[in-house]
PDB file of C-alpha atoms in Angstrom:
ATOM      1  CA  MET A   1      62.577 148.780 -27.948  1.00 53.00           C
ATOM      2  CA  THR A   2      63.356 149.586 -24.353  1.00 56.00           C
ATOM      3  CA  ALA A   3      62.947 145.969 -23.382  1.00 53.00           C
ATOM      4  CA  ILE A   4      65.476 144.862 -26.025  1.00 57.00           C
ATOM      5  CA  ILE A   5      68.109 147.395 -24.739  1.00 58.00           C
ATOM      6  CA  THR A   6      67.452 146.241 -21.086  1.00 66.00           C
ATOM      7  CA  ILE A   7      68.042 142.478 -22.052  1.00 65.00           C
ATOM      8  CA  ALA A   8      71.146 143.439 -23.931  1.00 64.00           C
ATOM      9  CA  ASP A   9      72.449 145.447 -20.840  1.00 63.00           C
ATOM     10  CA  LYS A  10      71.979 142.358 -18.722  1.00 65.00           C
ATOM     11  CA  PHE A  11      73.914 140.151 -21.171  1.00 62.00           C
ATOM     12  CA  ARG A  12      76.639 142.708 -21.311  1.00 65.00           C
ATOM     13  CA  ASN A  13      76.864 142.767 -17.389  1.00 67.00           C
ATOM     14  CA  ILE A  14      77.071 138.895 -17.225  1.00 68.00           C
ATOM     15  CA  PHE A  15      79.716 138.830 -20.037  1.00 62.00           C
ATOM     16  CA  GLN A  16      81.765 141.526 -18.000  1.00 62.00           C
ATOM     17  CA  ARG A  17      81.440 139.592 -14.860  1.00 65.00           C
ATOM     18  CA  PHE A  18      82.703 136.367 -16.540  1.00 60.00           C
ATOM     19  CA  SER A  19      85.532 138.367 -18.118  1.00 65.00           C
ATOM     20  CA  ARG A  20      86.600 139.721 -14.800  1.00 65.00           C
ATOM     21  CA  PHE A  21      86.502 136.212 -13.245  1.00 58.00           C
ATOM     22  CA  GLY A  22      88.516 134.821 -16.004  1.00 62.00           C
ATOM     23  CA  THR A  23      91.119 137.604 -15.537  1.00 67.00           C
ATOM     24  CA  TRP A  24      91.215 137.090 -11.736  1.00 57.00           C
ATOM     25  CA  PHE A  25      91.511 133.147 -12.192  1.00 56.00           C
ATOM     26  CA  LEU A  26      94.506 133.648 -14.603  1.00 61.00           C
ATOM     27  CA  GLU A  27      96.166 136.167 -12.156  1.00 58.00           C
ATOM     28  CA  HIS A  28      95.973 133.569  -9.370  1.00 60.00           C
ATOM     29  CA  GLN A  29      96.197 130.488 -11.540  1.00 60.00           C
ATOM     30  CA  ARG A  30      98.807 128.553  -9.486  1.00 63.00           C
ATOM     31  CA  ARG A  31      96.964 129.100  -6.157  1.00 64.00           C
ATOM     32  CA  ASN A  32      93.515 128.170  -7.661  1.00 58.00           C
ATOM     33  CA  LEU A  33      94.823 124.994  -9.354  1.00 62.00           C
ATOM     34  CA  ILE A  34      96.447 123.973  -5.960  1.00 68.00           C
ATOM     35  CA  ALA A  35      93.079 124.543  -4.262  1.00 67.00           C
ATOM     36  CA  ILE A  36      91.289 122.435  -6.824  1.00 68.00           C
ATOM     37  CA  PHE A  37      93.839 119.650  -6.623  1.00 64.00           C
ATOM     38  CA  SER A  38      93.648 119.800  -2.802  1.00 72.00           C
ATOM     39  CA  LEU A  39      89.810 119.424  -3.013  1.00 72.00           C
ATOM     40  CA  PHE A  40      89.977 116.313  -5.143  1.00 71.00           C
ATOM     41  CA  ILE A  41      92.501 114.721  -2.848  1.00 78.00           C
ATOM     42  CA  LEU A  42      90.289 115.541   0.138  1.00 75.00           C
ATOM     43  CA  ILE A  43      87.254 113.905  -1.571  1.00 76.00           C
ATOM     44  CA  ALA A  44      89.237 110.851  -2.432  1.00 69.00           C
ATOM     45  CA  PHE A  45      90.540 110.490   1.092  1.00 67.00           C
ATOM     46  CA  SER A  46      87.133 111.038   2.550  1.00 65.00           C
ATOM     47  CA  THR A  47      85.576 108.389   0.386  1.00 62.00           C
ATOM     48  CA  THR A  48      88.271 105.780   1.206  1.00 62.00           C
ATOM     49  CA  VAL A  49      87.717 106.550   4.946  1.00 58.00           C
ATOM     50  CA  MET A  50      83.911 106.145   4.578  1.00 60.00           C
ATOM     51  CA  VAL A  51      84.143 102.886   2.653  1.00 53.00           C
ATOM     52  CA  ASN A  52      86.523 101.274   5.072  1.00 56.00           C
ATOM     53  CA  ILE A  53      85.137 102.541   8.306  1.00 55.00           C
ATOM     54  CA  THR A  54      81.504 103.141   7.784  1.00 54.00           C
ATOM     55  CA  PRO A  55      79.540  99.958   8.429  1.00 53.00           C
ATOM     56  CA  ARG A  56      77.290  98.745   5.484  1.00 60.00           C
ATOM     57  CA  PRO A  57      75.212  95.657   4.736  1.00 63.00           C
ATOM     58  CA  SER A  58      76.983  92.854   2.952  1.00 65.00           C
ATOM     59  CA  ASN A  59      77.208  92.856  -0.910  1.00 73.00           C
ATOM     60  CA  LEU A  60      76.066  89.173  -0.742  1.00 78.00           C
ATOM     61  CA  PRO A  61      72.267  88.595  -0.758  1.00 88.00           C
ATOM     62  CA  SER A  62      70.735  87.818   2.667  1.00 92.00           C
ATOM     63  CA  THR A  63      69.242  84.245   2.922  1.00 95.00           C
ATOM     64  CA  GLU A  64      65.434  84.364   2.609  1.00 95.00           C
ATOM     65  CA  LEU A  65      63.324  83.271   5.515  1.00 96.00           C
ATOM     66  CA  ASN A  66      61.712  79.790   5.265  1.00 95.00           C
ATOM     67  CA  MET A  67      63.908  78.791   2.449  1.00 94.00           C
ATOM     68  CA  PRO A  68      65.288  75.206   2.983  1.00 94.00           C
ATOM     69  CA  VAL A  69      69.144  75.142   2.525  1.00 95.00           C
ATOM     70  CA  SER A  70      70.763  71.710   2.077  1.00 94.00           C
ATOM     71  CA  PHE A  71      73.725  70.776   4.232  1.00 94.00           C
ATOM     72  CA  GLY A  72      75.803  67.722   4.939  1.00 91.00           C
ATOM     73  CA  THR A  73      75.654  64.409   3.011  1.00 88.00           C
ATOM     74  CA  LEU A  74      72.361  62.810   4.579  1.00 88.00           C
ATOM     75  CA  ASN A  75      69.747  65.021   2.768  1.00 88.00           C
ATOM     76  CA  LYS A  76      69.247  67.369   5.754  1.00 92.00           C
ATOM     77  CA  THR A  77      67.985  70.966   5.310  1.00 94.00           C
ATOM     78  CA  ALA A  78      67.875  73.957   7.554  1.00 95.00           C
ATOM     79  CA  SER A  79      65.393  76.867   7.348  1.00 95.00           C
ATOM     80  CA  LEU A  80      65.823  80.279   8.866  1.00 97.00           C
ATOM     81  CA  THR A  81      62.362  80.913  10.244  1.00 96.00           C
ATOM     82  CA  LYS A  82      63.004  84.147  12.253  1.00 96.00           C
ATOM     83  CA  SER A  83      65.785  86.853  12.758  1.00 97.00           C
ATOM     84  CA  VAL A  84      65.474  89.457  15.407  1.00 97.00           C
ATOM     85  CA  PHE A  85      68.136  91.953  16.589  1.00 97.00           C
ATOM     86  CA  ASN A  86      68.189  94.303  19.616  1.00 97.00           C
ATOM     87  CA  LYS A  87      70.749  97.119  18.789  1.00 95.00           C
ATOM     88  CA  ASN A  88      70.615  98.370  22.362  1.00 95.00           C
ATOM     89  CA  ASN A  89      72.164  95.198  23.949  1.00 95.00           C
ATOM     90  CA  GLY A  90      73.716  93.640  20.654  1.00 96.00           C
ATOM     91  CA  VAL A  91      71.531  90.474  21.058  1.00 97.00           C
ATOM     92  CA  LEU A  92      70.809  88.676  17.711  1.00 98.00           C
ATOM     93  CA  GLU A  93      68.448  85.722  17.716  1.00 98.00           C
ATOM     94  CA  LEU A  94      68.245  83.307  14.751  1.00 98.00           C
ATOM     95  CA  HIS A  95      65.645  80.621  14.702  1.00 98.00           C
ATOM     96  CA  TYR A  96      66.053  77.499  12.604  1.00 97.00           C
ATOM     97  CA  THR A  97      64.033  74.435  11.629  1.00 95.00           C
ATOM     98  CA  ILE A  98      65.931  71.214  10.712  1.00 95.00           C
ATOM     99  CA  SER A  99      64.390  68.677   8.434  1.00 92.00           C
ATOM    100  CA  ASP A 100      65.588  65.228   7.595  1.00 87.00           C
ATOM    101  CA  GLY A 101      64.854  64.303   4.047  1.00 74.00           C
ATOM    102  CA  ALA A 102      66.005  60.765   4.514  1.00 58.00           C
ATOM    103  CA  VAL A 103      63.084  59.821   6.836  1.00 58.00           C
ATOM    104  CA  SER A 104      59.190  60.322   6.549  1.00 48.00           C
ATOM    105  CA  ASP A 105      58.767  61.856  10.086  1.00 51.00           C
ATOM    106  CA  GLN A 106      60.227  65.419   9.549  1.00 58.00           C
ATOM    107  CA  ASP A 107      59.839  66.165  13.337  1.00 69.00           C
ATOM    108  CA  LEU A 108      62.480  63.788  14.523  1.00 80.00           C
ATOM    109  CA  VAL A 109      66.120  64.856  14.030  1.00 88.00           C
ATOM    110  CA  ASP A 110      69.040  64.104  16.193  1.00 90.00           C
ATOM    111  CA  ILE A 111      69.560  67.656  17.133  1.00 93.00           C
ATOM    112  CA  SER A 112      72.739  66.912  19.070  1.00 93.00           C
ATOM    113  CA  LYS A 113      74.585  66.217  15.705  1.00 93.00           C
ATOM    114  CA  ILE A 114      73.666  69.573  14.237  1.00 94.00           C
ATOM    115  CA  LYS A 115      76.406  72.185  14.499  1.00 95.00           C
ATOM    116  CA  PHE A 116      76.914  75.672  13.297  1.00 96.00           C
ATOM    117  CA  THR A 117      80.017  77.747  12.660  1.00 96.00           C
ATOM    118  CA  ALA A 118      79.826  81.606  12.395  1.00 95.00           C
ATOM    119  CA  MET A 119      81.597  84.602  11.097  1.00 94.00           C
ATOM    120  CA  THR A 120      80.740  88.205  11.744  1.00 93.00           C
ATOM    121  CA  ASP A 121      81.527  91.232   9.465  1.00 91.00           C
ATOM    122  CA  HIS A 122      82.089  94.373  11.542  1.00 88.00           C
ATOM    123  CA  GLY A 123      80.597  92.554  14.492  1.00 88.00           C
ATOM    124  CA  GLY A 124      82.935  93.910  17.204  1.00 87.00           C
ATOM    125  CA  ASN A 125      85.573  92.368  19.401  1.00 86.00           C
ATOM    126  CA  GLN A 126      83.380  91.253  22.306  1.00 90.00           C
ATOM    127  CA  VAL A 127      80.720  89.329  20.374  1.00 94.00           C
ATOM    128  CA  THR A 128      80.047  85.837  21.481  1.00 95.00           C
ATOM    129  CA  GLY A 129      77.495  83.142  20.275  1.00 96.00           C
ATOM    130  CA  ARG A 130      75.892  79.836  21.046  1.00 97.00           C
ATOM    131  CA  VAL A 131      73.639  77.343  19.655  1.00 97.00           C
ATOM    132  CA  VAL A 132      70.586  76.352  21.771  1.00 97.00           C
ATOM    133  CA  PRO A 133      68.501  73.284  20.841  1.00 97.00           C
ATOM    134  CA  THR A 134      64.716  74.185  21.589  1.00 97.00           C
ATOM    135  CA  SER A 135      63.024  70.950  20.320  1.00 95.00           C
ATOM    136  CA  ASN A 136      63.787  67.871  18.465  1.00 93.00           C
ATOM    137  CA  ASN A 137      63.872  69.619  15.134  1.00 94.00           C
ATOM    138  CA  THR A 138      64.421  73.277  16.046  1.00 96.00           C
ATOM    139  CA  LEU A 139      67.240  75.401  17.395  1.00 97.00           C
ATOM    140  CA  VAL A 140      68.206  79.029  18.063  1.00 98.00           C
ATOM    141  CA  VAL A 141      71.587  80.600  17.367  1.00 98.00           C
ATOM    142  CA  GLN A 142      72.214  83.508  19.764  1.00 98.00           C
ATOM    143  CA  PHE A 143      74.719  86.341  19.726  1.00 97.00           C
ATOM    144  CA  LYS A 144      75.381  88.969  22.298  1.00 96.00           C
ATOM    145  CA  ASN A 145      77.511  92.049  22.367  1.00 95.00           C
ATOM    146  CA  LEU A 146      77.087  92.266  18.572  1.00 96.00           C
ATOM    147  CA  SER A 147      77.883  95.821  17.270  1.00 94.00           C
ATOM    148  CA  HIS A 148      74.778  97.677  16.466  1.00 92.00           C
ATOM    149  CA  ASN A 149      76.288  98.647  13.056  1.00 90.00           C
ATOM    150  CA  PHE A 150      77.347  95.045  12.135  1.00 93.00           C
ATOM    151  CA  ASN A 151      77.428  94.405   8.283  1.00 92.00           C
ATOM    152  CA  ALA A 152      76.427  90.669   8.203  1.00 94.00           C
ATOM    153  CA  VAL A 153      76.671  87.407  10.067  1.00 96.00           C
ATOM    154  CA  THR A 154      77.451  84.352   8.049  1.00 96.00           C
ATOM    155  CA  LEU A 155      76.502  80.941   9.476  1.00 96.00           C
ATOM    156  CA  THR A 156      77.218  77.392   8.199  1.00 97.00           C
ATOM    157  CA  ALA A 157      75.328  74.394   9.257  1.00 96.00           C
ATOM    158  CA  HIS A 158      77.118  71.010   9.707  1.00 95.00           C
ATOM    159  CA  ASP A 159      75.843  67.529  10.158  1.00 94.00           C
ATOM    160  CA  LYS A 160      78.004  65.423  12.297  1.00 93.00           C
ATOM    161  CA  SER A 161      76.030  62.255  11.693  1.00 89.00           C
ATOM    162  CA  ILE A 162      78.141  59.613   9.889  1.00 86.00           C
ATOM    163  CA  ASN A 163      77.134  58.841   6.426  1.00 82.00           C
ATOM    164  CA  THR A 164      78.383  55.198   5.753  1.00 80.00           C
ATOM    165  CA  ALA A 165      77.922  55.720   2.002  1.00 80.00           C
ATOM    166  CA  THR A 166      80.855  58.095   2.179  1.00 77.00           C
ATOM    167  CA  VAL A 167      83.113  55.718   4.186  1.00 79.00           C
ATOM    168  CA  GLU A 168      85.524  53.917   1.983  1.00 77.00           C
ATOM    169  CA  ALA A 169      87.267  50.637   2.631  1.00 78.00           C
ATOM    170  CA  PRO A 170      89.274  50.170  -0.579  1.00 75.00           C
ATOM    171  CA  SER A 171      90.439  46.637  -1.597  1.00 71.00           C
ATOM    172  CA  SER A 172      93.635  47.906  -3.482  1.00 68.00           C
ATOM    173  CA  VAL A 173      95.896  50.811  -3.905  1.00 67.00           C
ATOM    174  CA  VAL A 174      94.115  51.681  -7.180  1.00 58.00           C
ATOM    175  CA  ALA A 175      90.797  51.599  -5.392  1.00 53.00           C
ATOM    176  CA  ASP A 176      92.279  53.756  -2.600  1.00 54.00           C
ATOM    177  CA  SER A 177      93.197  56.523  -5.166  1.00 56.00           C
ATOM    178  CA  SER A 178      89.759  56.383  -6.715  1.00 56.00           C
ATOM    179  CA  SER A 179      88.077  56.677  -3.277  1.00 56.00           C
ATOM    180  CA  ALA A 180      90.153  59.630  -2.347  1.00 53.00           C
ATOM    181  CA  LYS A 181      88.871  61.580  -5.344  1.00 54.00           C
ATOM    182  CA  LYS A 182      85.309  60.546  -4.473  1.00 54.00           C
ATOM    183  CA  THR A 183      85.747  61.683  -0.768  1.00 53.00           C
ATOM    184  CA  ASN A 184      87.057  65.027  -1.999  1.00 51.00           C
ATOM    185  CA  ALA A 185      84.045  65.422  -4.185  1.00 47.00           C
ATOM    186  CA  ASN A 186      81.652  64.580  -1.296  1.00 51.00           C
ATOM    187  CA  SER A 187      83.169  67.003   1.057  1.00 50.00           C
ATOM    188  CA  ASN A 188      82.220  69.935  -1.116  1.00 48.00           C
ATOM    189  CA  THR A 189      78.491  69.128  -1.249  1.00 54.00           C
ATOM    190  CA  ALA A 190      75.723  70.957   0.517  1.00 63.00           C
ATOM    191  CA  SER A 191      77.542  73.844   2.151  1.00 82.00           C
ATOM    192  CA  GLY A 192      74.580  74.895   4.283  1.00 92.00           C
ATOM    193  CA  LYS A 193      75.562  78.556   4.347  1.00 95.00           C
ATOM    194  CA  PHE A 194      73.260  81.425   5.541  1.00 97.00           C
ATOM    195  CA  ILE A 195      73.916  85.114   5.252  1.00 96.00           C
ATOM    196  CA  ILE A 196      72.076  87.481   7.589  1.00 95.00           C
ATOM    197  CA  ASN A 197      72.458  91.197   6.626  1.00 94.00           C
ATOM    198  CA  ARG A 198      71.766  93.925   9.164  1.00 92.00           C
ATOM    199  CA  ASP A 199      69.154  95.569   7.018  1.00 89.00           C
ATOM    200  CA  LYS A 200      67.141  92.361   6.692  1.00 90.00           C
ATOM    201  CA  VAL A 201      66.727  91.369  10.386  1.00 94.00           C
ATOM    202  CA  SER A 202      63.633  92.296  12.439  1.00 95.00           C
ATOM    203  CA  LYS A 203      64.261  95.029  15.104  1.00 96.00           C
ATOM    204  CA  SER A 204      63.197  94.557  18.711  1.00 95.00           C
ATOM    205  CA  ASN A 205      64.096  96.751  21.799  1.00 95.00           C
ATOM    206  CA  THR A 206      62.872  94.052  24.192  1.00 96.00           C
ATOM    207  CA  LEU A 207      64.964  91.063  22.950  1.00 97.00           C
ATOM    208  CA  THR A 208      67.133  89.596  25.706  1.00 96.00           C
ATOM    209  CA  PHE A 209      69.771  86.870  25.823  1.00 97.00           C
ATOM    210  CA  ALA A 210      67.116  84.242  26.771  1.00 97.00           C
ATOM    211  CA  SER A 211      67.989  80.981  28.647  1.00 97.00           C
ATOM    212  CA  GLN A 212      67.479  77.675  27.065  1.00 97.00           C
ATOM    213  CA  GLU A 213      64.386  77.005  29.292  1.00 97.00           C
ATOM    214  CA  GLU A 214      62.740  80.183  28.042  1.00 97.00           C
ATOM    215  CA  LEU A 215      63.515  79.382  24.391  1.00 98.00           C
ATOM    216  CA  GLU A 216      62.214  75.860  24.675  1.00 97.00           C
ATOM    217  CA  VAL A 217      58.934  77.090  26.312  1.00 97.00           C
ATOM    218  CA  SER A 218      58.552  79.752  23.575  1.00 97.00           C
ATOM    219  CA  GLU A 219      59.097  77.020  20.964  1.00 97.00           C
ATOM    220  CA  SER A 220      56.511  74.818  22.444  1.00 97.00           C
ATOM    221  CA  GLU A 221      54.034  77.679  22.570  1.00 97.00           C
ATOM    222  CA  ALA A 222      54.716  78.528  18.943  1.00 96.00           C
ATOM    223  CA  LYS A 223      54.124  74.951  17.916  1.00 96.00           C
ATOM    224  CA  ILE A 224      50.946  74.880  19.862  1.00 97.00           C
ATOM    225  CA  ALA A 225      49.744  77.985  18.254  1.00 97.00           C
ATOM    226  CA  ALA A 226      50.563  76.579  14.812  1.00 95.00           C
ATOM    227  CA  GLN A 227      48.643  73.378  15.518  1.00 97.00           C
ATOM    228  CA  GLN A 228      45.592  75.384  16.709  1.00 98.00           C
ATOM    229  CA  LYS A 229      45.766  77.334  13.406  1.00 97.00           C
ATOM    230  CA  LEU A 230      45.789  74.010  11.660  1.00 97.00           C
ATOM    231  CA  ILE A 231      42.736  72.839  13.538  1.00 97.00           C
ATOM    232  CA  SER A 232      40.874  76.066  12.667  1.00 97.00           C
ATOM    233  CA  LYS A 233      41.719  75.765   8.974  1.00 97.00           C
ATOM    234  CA  ASN A 234      40.532  72.124   8.891  1.00 97.00           C
ATOM    235  CA  THR A 235      37.425  72.903  10.842  1.00 97.00           C
ATOM    236  CA  ASN A 236      36.466  75.711   8.337  1.00 97.00           C
ATOM    237  CA  ALA A 237      37.367  73.270   5.476  1.00 97.00           C
ATOM    238  CA  ILE A 238      34.797  70.777   6.851  1.00 97.00           C
ATOM    239  CA  VAL A 239      32.157  73.375   6.912  1.00 97.00           C
ATOM    240  CA  GLU A 240      32.843  74.284   3.247  1.00 97.00           C
ATOM    241  CA  TYR A 241      32.952  70.628   2.166  1.00 97.00           C
ATOM    242  CA  GLN A 242      29.517  70.041   3.889  1.00 97.00           C
ATOM    243  CA  LYS A 243      28.082  73.064   1.976  1.00 97.00           C
ATOM    244  CA  ALA A 244      29.412  71.460  -1.190  1.00 97.00           C
ATOM    245  CA  ILE A 245      27.791  68.189  -0.376  1.00 96.00           C
ATOM    246  CA  ASP A 246      24.504  70.096   0.168  1.00 96.00           C
ATOM    247  CA  GLN A 247      24.857  71.699  -3.288  1.00 96.00           C
ATOM    248  CA  GLN A 248      25.532  68.395  -5.015  1.00 95.00           C
ATOM    249  CA  GLN A 249      22.533  66.752  -3.267  1.00 96.00           C
ATOM    250  CA  SER A 250      20.293  69.661  -4.382  1.00 95.00           C
ATOM    251  CA  SER A 251      21.563  69.251  -7.916  1.00 93.00           C
ATOM    252  CA  ILE A 252      20.858  65.482  -7.719  1.00 93.00           C
ATOM    253  CA  LYS A 253      17.140  66.208  -6.708  1.00 93.00           C
ATOM    254  CA  LYS A 254      16.816  68.685  -9.674  1.00 91.00           C
ATOM    255  CA  TYR A 255      18.274  66.076 -12.076  1.00 90.00           C
ATOM    256  CA  GLN A 256      15.945  63.322 -10.759  1.00 90.00           C
ATOM    257  CA  LYS A 257      12.867  65.547 -11.393  1.00 88.00           C
ATOM    258  CA  ILE A 258      13.984  65.913 -14.975  1.00 85.00           C
ATOM    259  CA  LEU A 259      14.845  62.319 -15.343  1.00 82.00           C
ATOM    260  CA  ALA A 260      11.301  61.403 -14.082  1.00 80.00           C
ATOM    261  CA  GLN A 261       9.868  63.273 -17.076  1.00 82.00           C
ATOM    262  CA  PHE A 262      12.506  62.681 -19.733  1.00 78.00           C
ATOM    263  CA  ASP A 263      14.551  59.488 -20.078  1.00 73.00           C
ATOM    264  CA  ASP A 264      17.843  61.258 -20.868  1.00 75.00           C
ATOM    265  CA  SER A 265      21.205  59.575 -20.609  1.00 77.00           C
ATOM    266  CA  ASP A 266      23.027  62.943 -19.978  1.00 83.00           C
ATOM    267  CA  THR A 267      20.847  63.634 -17.018  1.00 84.00           C
ATOM    268  CA  GLN A 268      21.683  60.210 -15.552  1.00 88.00           C
ATOM    269  CA  THR A 269      25.462  60.926 -16.243  1.00 89.00           C
ATOM    270  CA  SER A 270      25.097  64.272 -14.317  1.00 90.00           C
ATOM    271  CA  ILE A 271      23.496  62.370 -11.388  1.00 91.00           C
ATOM    272  CA  ASP A 272      26.255  59.861 -11.398  1.00 92.00           C
ATOM    273  CA  ASN A 273      28.913  62.655 -11.511  1.00 94.00           C
ATOM    274  CA  ALA A 274      27.293  64.417  -8.606  1.00 94.00           C
ATOM    275  CA  ARG A 275      27.254  61.238  -6.479  1.00 94.00           C
ATOM    276  CA  ASP A 276      30.967  60.761  -7.353  1.00 96.00           C
ATOM    277  CA  ALA A 277      31.636  64.231  -6.224  1.00 95.00           C
ATOM    278  CA  ILE A 278      29.888  63.723  -2.904  1.00 96.00           C
ATOM    279  CA  THR A 279      32.032  60.530  -2.326  1.00 96.00           C
ATOM    280  CA  GLN A 280      35.148  62.379  -3.047  1.00 97.00           C
ATOM    281  CA  ILE A 281      34.244  65.315  -0.707  1.00 96.00           C
ATOM    282  CA  ARG A 282      33.353  62.917   2.087  1.00 97.00           C
ATOM    283  CA  THR A 283      36.911  61.379   1.677  1.00 97.00           C
ATOM    284  CA  GLN A 284      38.196  65.039   2.068  1.00 97.00           C
ATOM    285  CA  ILE A 285      36.149  65.543   5.167  1.00 97.00           C
ATOM    286  CA  SER A 286      37.562  62.328   6.583  1.00 97.00           C
ATOM    287  CA  ASP A 287      41.215  63.592   5.884  1.00 97.00           C
ATOM    288  CA  ALA A 288      40.357  66.871   7.427  1.00 97.00           C
ATOM    289  CA  GLN A 289      39.066  65.203  10.589  1.00 97.00           C
ATOM    290  CA  LYS A 290      42.135  63.078  10.675  1.00 97.00           C
ATOM    291  CA  ASN A 291      44.219  66.338  10.409  1.00 97.00           C
ATOM    292  CA  ILE A 292      42.373  67.683  13.348  1.00 97.00           C
ATOM    293  CA  GLN A 293      42.803  64.600  15.442  1.00 97.00           C
ATOM    294  CA  ARG A 294      46.510  64.452  14.624  1.00 96.00           C
ATOM    295  CA  ALA A 295      46.942  68.304  15.601  1.00 97.00           C
ATOM    296  CA  ARG A 296      45.216  67.736  18.863  1.00 97.00           C
ATOM    297  CA  THR A 297      47.536  64.896  19.625  1.00 97.00           C
ATOM    298  CA  ASN A 298      50.492  67.140  18.901  1.00 95.00           C
ATOM    299  CA  ILE A 299      49.181  69.863  21.054  1.00 97.00           C
ATOM    300  CA  SER A 300      48.824  67.406  23.877  1.00 97.00           C
ATOM    301  CA  GLN A 301      52.458  66.338  23.406  1.00 96.00           C
ATOM    302  CA  TYR A 302      53.690  69.945  23.077  1.00 96.00           C
ATOM    303  CA  GLN A 303      51.885  70.839  26.273  1.00 97.00           C
ATOM    304  CA  LYS A 304      53.603  67.873  28.079  1.00 97.00           C
ATOM    305  CA  THR A 305      56.990  69.090  26.747  1.00 96.00           C
ATOM    306  CA  ARG A 306      56.292  72.584  27.973  1.00 97.00           C
ATOM    307  CA  LYS A 307      55.490  71.375  31.460  1.00 97.00           C
ATOM    308  CA  GLN A 308      58.453  69.106  31.481  1.00 96.00           C
ATOM    309  CA  VAL A 309      60.720  72.029  30.591  1.00 97.00           C
ATOM    310  CA  GLN A 310      59.151  74.280  33.133  1.00 96.00           C
ATOM    311  CA  GLU A 311      59.780  71.648  35.672  1.00 96.00           C
ATOM    312  CA  GLY A 312      63.454  71.556  34.791  1.00 94.00           C
ATOM    313  CA  LYS A 313      63.297  68.146  33.121  1.00 95.00           C
ATOM    314  CA  SER A 314      64.389  69.009  29.592  1.00 95.00           C
ATOM    315  CA  LEU A 315      65.685  66.085  27.518  1.00 92.00           C
ATOM    316  CA  LEU A 316      67.527  68.282  24.952  1.00 95.00           C
ATOM    317  CA  PRO A 317      71.284  68.766  24.741  1.00 95.00           C
ATOM    318  CA  LYS A 318      72.664  71.836  26.507  1.00 96.00           C
ATOM    319  CA  PRO A 319      73.766  74.928  24.347  1.00 96.00           C
ATOM    320  CA  THR A 320      77.171  74.834  22.717  1.00 95.00           C
ATOM    321  CA  GLY A 321      79.380  77.691  21.786  1.00 93.00           C
ATOM    322  CA  LEU A 322      80.002  78.861  18.376  1.00 90.00           C
TER     323      LEU A 322
END
């Protein structure tokens, strides 16, 4: 009974306090409403300032690494392979690999015909950029003095090579009108646009605005490392292929013992299948050996290129500004 009275007293006190608050609010209604209205105005103003001033990543999705993006009208693609940013000095480094789908040798591209244009979102007033060729099919786009709070960088790849299929030589006025429509349609194909958001780039406190020579040497070393990895994988594959041959040969011996005791057509078929498998595996071994030889040749070429660059004899075009 005492507990019930205590709970009732607590509810009575709460009700009395709420009643006194209501009375106070009504007595100062005008001042309180002005205060509430001012608070809403302050919140709205603060939100507007934060949205317009505070840097934020782009609303557009960032282009994924190693995803080929078509550009131009000659089947070329560009892939962003690495993006690194040093917020301390505002250096952003974007690595690209260019592929030419019109030819079988993907490592040979006229890199002098590949151009980029760029636009920065909240990048700062002092930002500058350039395109640096690093090999026959790779280049680096560099920015410096980029704001550490940049929202995003948008780059567009362009192929300055002439596509004769898009050059029109009309034979009449009617044909000229038709070709004009075709030219406008072709100009809108393969935009080659890349979006790099601040929250997607790798961070580095040691990244500097490297020279073309440094970038070329680094690219050669990266290609050498990739070829060495390729050799290692093919060498391991040959080991596994040889184990598979040994297993097939062991199976053939077992089948031959069975066949010596029982003249069974299924056993003979199993032997024939095992021999066919060995032939296929030996072909795979041959292909792997060719891969290794090709990789070694590439390593030799990349080593020569590295030495040539270190001696100041690079054959690549000079960097161009964005």
